[in-house]
Coordinates of N, CA and C and ligand atoms in Angstrom, one line a residue:
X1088 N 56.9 89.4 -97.9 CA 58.0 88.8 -97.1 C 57.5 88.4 -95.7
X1089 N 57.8 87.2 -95.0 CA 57.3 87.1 -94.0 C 58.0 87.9 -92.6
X1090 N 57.1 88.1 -92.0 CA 57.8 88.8 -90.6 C 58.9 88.2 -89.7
X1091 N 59.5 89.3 -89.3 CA 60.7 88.7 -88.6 C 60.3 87.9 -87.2
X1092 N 60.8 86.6 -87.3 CA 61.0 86.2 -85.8 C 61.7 85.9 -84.8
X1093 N 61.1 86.4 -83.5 CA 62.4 85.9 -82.7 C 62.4 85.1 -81.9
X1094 N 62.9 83.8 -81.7 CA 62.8 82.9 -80.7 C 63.2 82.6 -79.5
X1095 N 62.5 82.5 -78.3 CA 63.3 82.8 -76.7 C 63.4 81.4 -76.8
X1096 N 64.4 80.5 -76.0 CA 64.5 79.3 -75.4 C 65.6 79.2 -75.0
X1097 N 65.6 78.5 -74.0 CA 67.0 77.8 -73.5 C 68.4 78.0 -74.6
X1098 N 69.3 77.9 -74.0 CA 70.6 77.3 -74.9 C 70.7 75.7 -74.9
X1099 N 69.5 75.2 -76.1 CA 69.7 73.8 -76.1 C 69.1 73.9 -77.1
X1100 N 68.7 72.0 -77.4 CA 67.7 71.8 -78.9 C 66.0 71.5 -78.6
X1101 N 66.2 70.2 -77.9 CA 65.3 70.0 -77.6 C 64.0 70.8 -78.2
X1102 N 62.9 71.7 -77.3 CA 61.7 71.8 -78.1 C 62.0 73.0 -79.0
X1103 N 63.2 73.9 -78.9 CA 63.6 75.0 -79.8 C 64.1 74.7 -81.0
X1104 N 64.7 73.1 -81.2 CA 65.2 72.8 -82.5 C 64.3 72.6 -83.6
X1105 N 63.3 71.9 -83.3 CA 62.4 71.6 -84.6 C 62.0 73.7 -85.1
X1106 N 61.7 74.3 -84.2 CA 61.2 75.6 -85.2 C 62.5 76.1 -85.7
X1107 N 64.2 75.9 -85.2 CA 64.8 76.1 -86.0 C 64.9 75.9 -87.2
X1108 N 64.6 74.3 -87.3 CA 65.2 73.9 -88.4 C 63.9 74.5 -89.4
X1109 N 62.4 74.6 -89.3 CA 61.8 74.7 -89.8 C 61.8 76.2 -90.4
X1110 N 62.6 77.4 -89.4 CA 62.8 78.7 -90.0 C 64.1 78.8 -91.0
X1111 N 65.0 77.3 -90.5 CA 66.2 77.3 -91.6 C 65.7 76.3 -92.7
X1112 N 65.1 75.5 -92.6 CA 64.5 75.2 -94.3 C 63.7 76.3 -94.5
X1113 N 63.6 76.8 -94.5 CA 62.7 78.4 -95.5 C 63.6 79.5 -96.1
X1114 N 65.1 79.8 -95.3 CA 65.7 79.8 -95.5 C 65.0 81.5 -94.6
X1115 N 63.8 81.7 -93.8 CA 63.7 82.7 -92.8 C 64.4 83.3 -92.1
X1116 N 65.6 84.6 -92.0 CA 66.4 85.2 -91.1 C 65.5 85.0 -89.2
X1117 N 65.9 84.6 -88.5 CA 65.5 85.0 -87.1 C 66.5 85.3 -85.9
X1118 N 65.7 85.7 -85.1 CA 66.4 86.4 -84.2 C 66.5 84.9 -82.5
X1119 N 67.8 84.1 -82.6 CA 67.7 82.5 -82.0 C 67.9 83.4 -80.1
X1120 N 67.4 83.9 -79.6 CA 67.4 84.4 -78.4 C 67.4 83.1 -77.0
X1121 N 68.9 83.0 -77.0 CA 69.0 81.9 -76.0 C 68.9 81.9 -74.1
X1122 N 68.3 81.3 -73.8 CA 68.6 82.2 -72.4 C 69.2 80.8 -71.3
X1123 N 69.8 81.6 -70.1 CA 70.7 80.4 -69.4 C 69.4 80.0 -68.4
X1124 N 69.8 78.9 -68.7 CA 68.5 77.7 -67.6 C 69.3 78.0 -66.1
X1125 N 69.9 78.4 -65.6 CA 70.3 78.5 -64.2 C 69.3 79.9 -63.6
X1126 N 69.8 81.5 -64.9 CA 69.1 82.1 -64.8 C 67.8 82.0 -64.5
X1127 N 67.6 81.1 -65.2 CA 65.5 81.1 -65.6 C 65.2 80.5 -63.8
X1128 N 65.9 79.4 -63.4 CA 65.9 79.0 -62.5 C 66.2 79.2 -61.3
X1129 N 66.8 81.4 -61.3 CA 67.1 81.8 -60.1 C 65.4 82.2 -59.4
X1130 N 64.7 82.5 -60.5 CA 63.3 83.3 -60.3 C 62.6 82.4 -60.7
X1131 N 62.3 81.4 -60.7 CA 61.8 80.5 -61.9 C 60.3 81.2 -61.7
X1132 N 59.5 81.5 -61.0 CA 57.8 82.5 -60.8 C 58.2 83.6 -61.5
X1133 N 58.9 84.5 -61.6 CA 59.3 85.9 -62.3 C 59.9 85.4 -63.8
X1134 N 61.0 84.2 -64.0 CA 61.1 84.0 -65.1 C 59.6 83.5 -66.0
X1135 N 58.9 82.8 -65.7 CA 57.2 82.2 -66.3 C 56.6 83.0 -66.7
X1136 N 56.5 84.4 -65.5 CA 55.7 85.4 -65.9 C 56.1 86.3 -66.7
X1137 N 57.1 86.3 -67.4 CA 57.6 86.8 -68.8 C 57.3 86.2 -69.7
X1138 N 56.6 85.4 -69.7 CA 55.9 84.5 -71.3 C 55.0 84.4 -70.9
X1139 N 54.6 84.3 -72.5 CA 53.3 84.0 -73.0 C 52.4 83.1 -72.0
X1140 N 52.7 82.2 -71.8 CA 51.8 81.0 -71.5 C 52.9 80.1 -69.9
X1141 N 54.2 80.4 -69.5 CA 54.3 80.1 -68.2 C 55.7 79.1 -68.8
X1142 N 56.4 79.3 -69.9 CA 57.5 78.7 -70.3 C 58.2 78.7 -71.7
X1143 N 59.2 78.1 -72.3 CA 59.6 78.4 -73.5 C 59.6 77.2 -74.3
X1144 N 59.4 77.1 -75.3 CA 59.8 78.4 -76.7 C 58.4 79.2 -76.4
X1145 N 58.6 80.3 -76.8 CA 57.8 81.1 -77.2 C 58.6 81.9 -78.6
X1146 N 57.2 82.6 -79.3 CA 58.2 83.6 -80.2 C 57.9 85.3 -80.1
X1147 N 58.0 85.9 -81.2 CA 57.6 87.2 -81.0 C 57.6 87.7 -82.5
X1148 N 56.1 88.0 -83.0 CA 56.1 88.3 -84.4 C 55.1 89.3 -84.5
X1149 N 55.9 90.6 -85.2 CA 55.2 91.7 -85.3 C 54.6 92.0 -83.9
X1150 N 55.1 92.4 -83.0 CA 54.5 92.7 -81.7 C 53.9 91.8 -80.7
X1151 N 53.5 90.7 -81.3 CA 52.7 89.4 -81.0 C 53.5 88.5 -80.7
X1152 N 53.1 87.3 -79.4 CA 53.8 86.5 -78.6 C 53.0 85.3 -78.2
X1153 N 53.8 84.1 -79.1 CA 53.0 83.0 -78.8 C 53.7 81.5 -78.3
X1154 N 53.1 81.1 -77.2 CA 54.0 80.0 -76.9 C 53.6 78.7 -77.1
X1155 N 53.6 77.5 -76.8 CA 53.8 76.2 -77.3 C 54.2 75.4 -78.7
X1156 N 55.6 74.9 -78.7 CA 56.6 74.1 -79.2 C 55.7 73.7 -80.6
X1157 N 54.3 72.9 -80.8 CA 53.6 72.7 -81.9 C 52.6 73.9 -82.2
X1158 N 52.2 74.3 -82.0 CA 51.2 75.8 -82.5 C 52.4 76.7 -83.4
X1159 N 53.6 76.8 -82.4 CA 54.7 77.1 -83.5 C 55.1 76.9 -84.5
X1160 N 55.5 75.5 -84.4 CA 55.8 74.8 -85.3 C 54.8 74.8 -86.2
X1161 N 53.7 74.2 -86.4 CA 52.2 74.5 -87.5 C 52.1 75.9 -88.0
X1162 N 52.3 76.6 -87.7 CA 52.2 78.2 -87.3 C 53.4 78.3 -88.8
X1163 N 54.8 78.4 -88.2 CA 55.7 78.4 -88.9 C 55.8 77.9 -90.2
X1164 N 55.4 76.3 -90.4 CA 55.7 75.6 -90.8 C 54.6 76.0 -91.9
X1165 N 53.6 76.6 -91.8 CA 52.7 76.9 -93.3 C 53.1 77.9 -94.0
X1166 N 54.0 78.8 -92.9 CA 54.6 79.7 -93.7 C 56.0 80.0 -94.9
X1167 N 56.2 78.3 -94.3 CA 57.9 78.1 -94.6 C 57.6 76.6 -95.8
X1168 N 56.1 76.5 -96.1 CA 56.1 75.4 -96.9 C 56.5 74.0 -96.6
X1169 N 56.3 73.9 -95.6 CA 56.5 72.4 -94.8 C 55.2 71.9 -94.2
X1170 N 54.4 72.3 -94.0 CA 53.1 71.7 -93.1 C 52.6 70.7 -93.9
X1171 N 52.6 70.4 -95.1 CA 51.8 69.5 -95.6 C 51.0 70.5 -96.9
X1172 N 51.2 69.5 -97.9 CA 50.3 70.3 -99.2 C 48.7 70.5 -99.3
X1173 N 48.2 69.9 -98.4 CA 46.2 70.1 -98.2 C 45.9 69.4 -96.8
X1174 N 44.9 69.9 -96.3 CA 44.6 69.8 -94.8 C 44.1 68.3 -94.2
X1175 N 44.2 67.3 -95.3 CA 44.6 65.5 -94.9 C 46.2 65.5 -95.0
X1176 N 47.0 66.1 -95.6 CA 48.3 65.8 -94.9 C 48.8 66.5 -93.9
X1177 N 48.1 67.7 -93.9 CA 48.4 68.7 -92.5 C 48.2 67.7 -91.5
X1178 N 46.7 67.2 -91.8 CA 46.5 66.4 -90.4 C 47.4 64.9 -89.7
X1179 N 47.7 64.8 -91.2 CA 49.2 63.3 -91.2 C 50.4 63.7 -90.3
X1180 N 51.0 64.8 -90.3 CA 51.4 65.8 -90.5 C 51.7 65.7 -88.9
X1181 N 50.5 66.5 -88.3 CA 50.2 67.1 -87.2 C 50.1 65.7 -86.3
X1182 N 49.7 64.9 -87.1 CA 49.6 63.3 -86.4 C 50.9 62.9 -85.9
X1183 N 52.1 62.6 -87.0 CA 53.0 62.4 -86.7 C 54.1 62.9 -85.4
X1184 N 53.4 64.7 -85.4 CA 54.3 65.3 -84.5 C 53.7 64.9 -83.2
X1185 N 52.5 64.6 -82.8 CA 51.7 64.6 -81.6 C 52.4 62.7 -81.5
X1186 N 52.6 62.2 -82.3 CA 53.3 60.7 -81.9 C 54.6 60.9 -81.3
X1187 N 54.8 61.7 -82.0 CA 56.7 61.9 -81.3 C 56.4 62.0 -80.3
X1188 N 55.8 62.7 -80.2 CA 55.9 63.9 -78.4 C 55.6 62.8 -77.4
X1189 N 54.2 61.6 -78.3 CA 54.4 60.8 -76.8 C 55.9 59.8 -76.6
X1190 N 56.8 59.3 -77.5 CA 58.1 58.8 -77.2 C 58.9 59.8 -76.8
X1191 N 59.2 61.0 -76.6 CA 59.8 61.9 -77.1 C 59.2 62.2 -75.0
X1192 N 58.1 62.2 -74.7 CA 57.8 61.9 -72.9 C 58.4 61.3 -72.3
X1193 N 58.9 59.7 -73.2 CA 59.4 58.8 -72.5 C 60.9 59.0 -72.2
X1194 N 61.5 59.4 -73.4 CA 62.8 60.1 -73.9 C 63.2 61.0 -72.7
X1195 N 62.4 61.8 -72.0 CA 62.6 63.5 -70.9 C 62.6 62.7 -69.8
X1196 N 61.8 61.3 -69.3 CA 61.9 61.0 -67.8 C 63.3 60.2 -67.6
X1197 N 64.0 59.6 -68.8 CA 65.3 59.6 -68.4 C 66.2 60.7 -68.4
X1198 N 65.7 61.7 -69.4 CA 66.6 62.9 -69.6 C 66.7 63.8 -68.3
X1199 N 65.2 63.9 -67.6 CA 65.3 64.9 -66.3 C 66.0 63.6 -65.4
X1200 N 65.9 62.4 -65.2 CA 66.3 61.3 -64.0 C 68.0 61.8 -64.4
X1201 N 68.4 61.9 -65.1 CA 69.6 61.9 -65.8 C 70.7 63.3 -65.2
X1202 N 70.0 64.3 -65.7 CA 70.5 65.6 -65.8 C 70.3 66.6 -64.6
X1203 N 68.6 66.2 -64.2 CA 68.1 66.8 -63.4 C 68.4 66.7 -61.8
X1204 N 67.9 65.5 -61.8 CA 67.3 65.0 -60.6 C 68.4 64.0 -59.8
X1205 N 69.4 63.8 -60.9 CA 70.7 62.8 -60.5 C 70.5 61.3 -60.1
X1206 N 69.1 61.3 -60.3 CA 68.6 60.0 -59.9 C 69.4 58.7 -60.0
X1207 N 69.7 57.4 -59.4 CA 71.0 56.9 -59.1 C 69.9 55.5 -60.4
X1208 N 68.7 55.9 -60.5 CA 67.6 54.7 -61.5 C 68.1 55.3 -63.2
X1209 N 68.9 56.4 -63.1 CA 69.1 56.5 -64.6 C 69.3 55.9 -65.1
X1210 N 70.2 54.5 -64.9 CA 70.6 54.0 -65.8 C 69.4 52.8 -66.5
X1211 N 68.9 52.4 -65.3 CA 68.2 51.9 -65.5 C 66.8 52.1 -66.1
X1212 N 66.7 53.5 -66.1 CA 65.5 54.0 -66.8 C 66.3 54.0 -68.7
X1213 N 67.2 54.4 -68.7 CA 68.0 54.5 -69.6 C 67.5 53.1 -70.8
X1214 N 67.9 52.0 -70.4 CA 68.0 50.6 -70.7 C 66.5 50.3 -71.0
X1215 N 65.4 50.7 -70.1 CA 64.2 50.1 -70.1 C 63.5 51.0 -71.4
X1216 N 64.4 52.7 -71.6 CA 64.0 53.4 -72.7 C 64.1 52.7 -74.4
X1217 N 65.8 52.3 -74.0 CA 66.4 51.6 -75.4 C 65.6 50.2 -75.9
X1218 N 65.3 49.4 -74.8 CA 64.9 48.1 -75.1 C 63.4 48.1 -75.3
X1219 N 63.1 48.4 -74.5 CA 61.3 48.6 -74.5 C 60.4 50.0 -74.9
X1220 N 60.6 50.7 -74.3 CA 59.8 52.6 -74.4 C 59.7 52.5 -75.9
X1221 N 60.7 52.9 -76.5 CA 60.8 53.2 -77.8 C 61.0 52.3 -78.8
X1222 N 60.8 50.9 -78.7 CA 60.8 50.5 -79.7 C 59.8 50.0 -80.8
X1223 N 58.5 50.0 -80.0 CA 57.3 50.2 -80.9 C 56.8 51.8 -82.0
X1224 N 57.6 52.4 -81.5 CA 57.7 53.7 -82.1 C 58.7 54.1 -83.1
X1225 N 60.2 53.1 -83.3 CA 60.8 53.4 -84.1 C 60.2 52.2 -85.0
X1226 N 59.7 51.2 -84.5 CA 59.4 50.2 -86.0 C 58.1 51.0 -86.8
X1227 N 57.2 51.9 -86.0 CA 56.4 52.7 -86.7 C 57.3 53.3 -87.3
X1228 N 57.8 54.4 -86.9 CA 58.8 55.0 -88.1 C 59.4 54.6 -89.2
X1229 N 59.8 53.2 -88.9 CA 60.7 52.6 -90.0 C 59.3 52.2 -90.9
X1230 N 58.4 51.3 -90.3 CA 57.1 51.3 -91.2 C 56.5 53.0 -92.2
X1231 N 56.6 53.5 -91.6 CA 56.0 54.9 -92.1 C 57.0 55.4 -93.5
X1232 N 58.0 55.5 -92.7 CA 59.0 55.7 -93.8 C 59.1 54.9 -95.4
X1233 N 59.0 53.7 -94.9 CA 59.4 52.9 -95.9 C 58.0 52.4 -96.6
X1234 N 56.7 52.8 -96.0 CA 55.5 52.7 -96.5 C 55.6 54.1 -97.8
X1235 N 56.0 54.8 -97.2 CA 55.6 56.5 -98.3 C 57.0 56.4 -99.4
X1236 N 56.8 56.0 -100.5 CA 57.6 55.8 -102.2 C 58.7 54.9 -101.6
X1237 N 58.3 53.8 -101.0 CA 59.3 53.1 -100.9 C 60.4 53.0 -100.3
X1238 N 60.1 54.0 -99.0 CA 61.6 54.4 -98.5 C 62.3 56.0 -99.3
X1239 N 61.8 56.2 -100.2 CA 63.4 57.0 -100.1 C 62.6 58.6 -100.3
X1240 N 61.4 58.5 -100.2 CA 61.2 60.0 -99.7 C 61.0 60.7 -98.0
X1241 N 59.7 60.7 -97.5 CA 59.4 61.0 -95.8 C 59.0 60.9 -95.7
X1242 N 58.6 61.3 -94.4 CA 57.3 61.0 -93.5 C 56.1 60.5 -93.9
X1243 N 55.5 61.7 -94.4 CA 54.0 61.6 -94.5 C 54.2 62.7 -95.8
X1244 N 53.2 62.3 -96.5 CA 52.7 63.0 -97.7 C 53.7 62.9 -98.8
X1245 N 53.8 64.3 -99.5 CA 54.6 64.8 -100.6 C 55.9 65.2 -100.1
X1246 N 55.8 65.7 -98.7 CA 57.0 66.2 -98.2 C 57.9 66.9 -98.5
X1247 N 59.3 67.8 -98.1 CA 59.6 67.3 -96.6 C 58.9 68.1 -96.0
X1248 N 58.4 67.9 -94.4 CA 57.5 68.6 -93.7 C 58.2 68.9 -92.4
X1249 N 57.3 69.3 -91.2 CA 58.1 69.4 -90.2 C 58.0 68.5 -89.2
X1250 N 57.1 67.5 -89.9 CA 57.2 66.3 -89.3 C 58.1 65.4 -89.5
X1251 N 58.9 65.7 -90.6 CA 60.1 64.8 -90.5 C 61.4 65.3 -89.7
X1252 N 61.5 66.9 -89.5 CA 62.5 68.0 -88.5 C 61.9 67.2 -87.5
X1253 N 60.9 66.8 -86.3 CA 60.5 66.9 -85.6 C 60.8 64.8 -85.2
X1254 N 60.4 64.3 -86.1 CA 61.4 63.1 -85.7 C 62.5 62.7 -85.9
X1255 N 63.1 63.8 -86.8 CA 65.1 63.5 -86.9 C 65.5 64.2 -85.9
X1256 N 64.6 65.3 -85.3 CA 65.5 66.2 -84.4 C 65.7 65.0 -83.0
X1257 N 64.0 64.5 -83.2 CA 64.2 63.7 -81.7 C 65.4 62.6 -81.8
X1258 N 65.5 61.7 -83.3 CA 66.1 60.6 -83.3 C 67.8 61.1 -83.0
X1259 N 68.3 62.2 -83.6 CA 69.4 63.0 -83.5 C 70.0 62.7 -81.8
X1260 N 68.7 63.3 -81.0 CA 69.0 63.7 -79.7 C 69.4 61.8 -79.0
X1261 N 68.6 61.3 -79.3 CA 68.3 59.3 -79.0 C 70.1 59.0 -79.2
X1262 N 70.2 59.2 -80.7 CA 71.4 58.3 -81.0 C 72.7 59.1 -80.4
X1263 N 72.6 60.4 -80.4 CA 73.6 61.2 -79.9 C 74.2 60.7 -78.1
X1264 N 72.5 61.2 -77.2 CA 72.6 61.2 -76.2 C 72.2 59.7 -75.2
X1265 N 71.7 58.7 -75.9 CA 71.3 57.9 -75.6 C 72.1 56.5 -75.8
X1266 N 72.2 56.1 -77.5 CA 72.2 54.9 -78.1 C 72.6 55.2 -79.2
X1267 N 74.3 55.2 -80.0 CA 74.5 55.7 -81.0 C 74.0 54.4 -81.8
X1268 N 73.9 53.1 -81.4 CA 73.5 52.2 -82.9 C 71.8 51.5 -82.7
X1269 N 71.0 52.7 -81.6 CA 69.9 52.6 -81.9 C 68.6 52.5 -83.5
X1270 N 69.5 52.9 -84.2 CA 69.0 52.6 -85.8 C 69.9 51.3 -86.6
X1271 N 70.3 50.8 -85.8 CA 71.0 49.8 -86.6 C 69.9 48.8 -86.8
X1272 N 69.0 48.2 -86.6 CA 68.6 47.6 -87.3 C 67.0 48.2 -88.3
X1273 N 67.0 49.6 -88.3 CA 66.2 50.3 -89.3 C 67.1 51.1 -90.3
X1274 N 67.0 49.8 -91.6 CA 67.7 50.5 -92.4 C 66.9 51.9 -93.1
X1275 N 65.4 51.7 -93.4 CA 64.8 53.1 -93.8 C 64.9 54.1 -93.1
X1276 N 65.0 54.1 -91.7 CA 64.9 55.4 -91.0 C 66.7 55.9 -90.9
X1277 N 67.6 54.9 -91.2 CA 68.7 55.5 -91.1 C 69.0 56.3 -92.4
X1278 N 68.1 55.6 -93.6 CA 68.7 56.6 -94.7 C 68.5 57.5 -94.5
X1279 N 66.5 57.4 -94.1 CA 65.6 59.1 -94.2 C 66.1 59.9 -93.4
X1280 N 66.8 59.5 -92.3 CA 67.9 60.6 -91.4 C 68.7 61.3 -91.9
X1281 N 69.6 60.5 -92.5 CA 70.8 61.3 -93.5 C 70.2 62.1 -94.9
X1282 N 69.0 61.9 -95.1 CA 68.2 62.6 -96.2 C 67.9 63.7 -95.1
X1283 N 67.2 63.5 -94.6 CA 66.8 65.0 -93.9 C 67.5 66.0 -93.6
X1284 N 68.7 65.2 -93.1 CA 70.2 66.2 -92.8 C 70.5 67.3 -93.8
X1285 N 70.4 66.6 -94.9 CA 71.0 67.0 -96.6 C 70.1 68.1 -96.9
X1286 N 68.8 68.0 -96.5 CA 68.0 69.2 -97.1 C 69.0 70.3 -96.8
X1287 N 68.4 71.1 -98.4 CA 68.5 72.9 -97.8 C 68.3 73.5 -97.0
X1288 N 69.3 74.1 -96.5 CA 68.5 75.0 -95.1 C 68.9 73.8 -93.9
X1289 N 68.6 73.0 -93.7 CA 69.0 72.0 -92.2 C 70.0 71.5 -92.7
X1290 N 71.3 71.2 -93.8 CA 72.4 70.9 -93.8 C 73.1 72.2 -93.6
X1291 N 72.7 73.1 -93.8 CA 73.7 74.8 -93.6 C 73.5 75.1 -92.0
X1292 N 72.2 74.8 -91.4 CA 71.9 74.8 -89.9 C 72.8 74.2 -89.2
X1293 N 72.6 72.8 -89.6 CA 73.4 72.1 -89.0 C 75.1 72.3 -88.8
X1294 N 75.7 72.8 -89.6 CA 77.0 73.0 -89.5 C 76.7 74.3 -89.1
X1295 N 76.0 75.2 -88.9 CA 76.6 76.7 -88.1 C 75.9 76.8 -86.6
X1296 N 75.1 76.1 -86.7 CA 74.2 75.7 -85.0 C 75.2 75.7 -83.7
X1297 N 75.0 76.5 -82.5 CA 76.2 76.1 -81.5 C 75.8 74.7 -81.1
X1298 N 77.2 74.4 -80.7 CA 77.1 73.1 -80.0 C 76.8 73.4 -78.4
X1299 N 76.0 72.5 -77.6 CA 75.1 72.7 -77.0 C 74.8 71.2 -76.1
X1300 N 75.3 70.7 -74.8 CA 75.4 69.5 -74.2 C 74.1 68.8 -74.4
X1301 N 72.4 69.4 -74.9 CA 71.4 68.6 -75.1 C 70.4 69.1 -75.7
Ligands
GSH1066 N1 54.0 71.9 -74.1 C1 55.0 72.9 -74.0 C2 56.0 72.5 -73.0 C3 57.0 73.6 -72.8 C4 58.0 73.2 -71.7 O1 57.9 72.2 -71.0 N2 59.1 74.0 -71.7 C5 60.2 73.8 -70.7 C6 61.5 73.7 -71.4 S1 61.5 72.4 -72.6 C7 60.2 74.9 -69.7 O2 59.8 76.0 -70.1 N3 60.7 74.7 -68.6 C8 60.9 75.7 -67.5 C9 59.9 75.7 -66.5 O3 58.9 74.9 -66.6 O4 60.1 76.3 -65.5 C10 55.6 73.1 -75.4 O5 55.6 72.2 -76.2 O6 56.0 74.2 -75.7

């Protein structure tokens, strides 16, 4: 049986969601340890130096404490049967997630201009995300998708992996907080979204997950 985990992060999704969903397709018990960003923010030097590595997610397994969002997630994700079936789709795999992350950069400097910083350019950073940032990155997606069985399986490989949690969680966050008809004109990635949802384990997630502004 694998060891129990427990996961520190914020009360949000962002980089804590993808190992959720990754410990809820396994169907893994863990321990979702939320903490308030104002808190973290009264000490923020005192808060860092309680992790691992100087922020969160981190986890805690069998005594042991490890932090960064992908080391996790790979970590997790071989345990829970999602990484990829042999170490050329691991690496497809691992590819995919390290692509998000660069849209998923682009995605945070309107999110902090937005949330953070109050910046009066959000909107405009906003607009320059929807029209330009991200849209060589979802026609990759829609290509990717609809390259692997035609559309109607995922990502990369044999799948499902945690590279597909890791670009529905992002697209989730896009259409939610950003651009609800941002997929309108990718019809493969809108199915593979609603497939991803449906899995085991991330359709039971999803309906019991708190609701949470981002
Ligand atoms: N590369 C790291 C980035 C972690 C990160 O930026 N965490 C943010 C929250 S999403 C954080 O801890 N912010 C609080 C701070 O930096 O003080 C990962 O993927 O885990």
């Amino acid at each position: 049986m694998a060891p129990h985990v427990k996961l520190t992060y914020f009360n949000g999704r962002q980089r804590g969601e993808v190992i959720r969903w990754i410990l809820s397709y396994g169907g893994q018990e863990f321990t979702d340890n939320r903490i308030d960003f104002g808190e973290w923010f009264k000490d923020r030097e005192a808060s860092k130096a309680k992790t691992p590595l100087g922020n969160v997610p981190y986890i805690e397994v069998d005594g042991k404490r490890l932090g960064q969002s992908h080391a996790i997630g790979r970590y997790l994700a071989r345990q829970n049967g999602c990484a990829g079936q042999n170490p050329w789709e691991e690496a497809e795999v691992d590819a995919i997630v390290d692509f998000t992350e660069d849209v998923y950069q682009k995605f945070l400097n309107w999110l902090r201009a937005e949330l953070i910083f109050k910046d009066p350019k959000a909107d405009e950073i906003k607009k320059q995300f929807v029209s330009v940032d991200a849209v060589p990155y979802l026609k990759k997606f829609e290509e990717l998708v609809q390259g692997n069985q035609n559309g109607q399986a995922f990502i990369a490989g044999s799948g499902p992996t945690w590279a597909d949690f890791t670009v529905v969680a992002f697209l989730d966050e896009v259409i939610e907080m950003v651009e609800p008809t941002i997929l309108d004109s990718y019809p493969a990635l809108s199915s593979y979204v609603a497939r991803v949802h449906n899995l085991k384990g991330i359709k039971q997630w999803l309906a019991k997950r708190p609701v949470t502004q981002y």
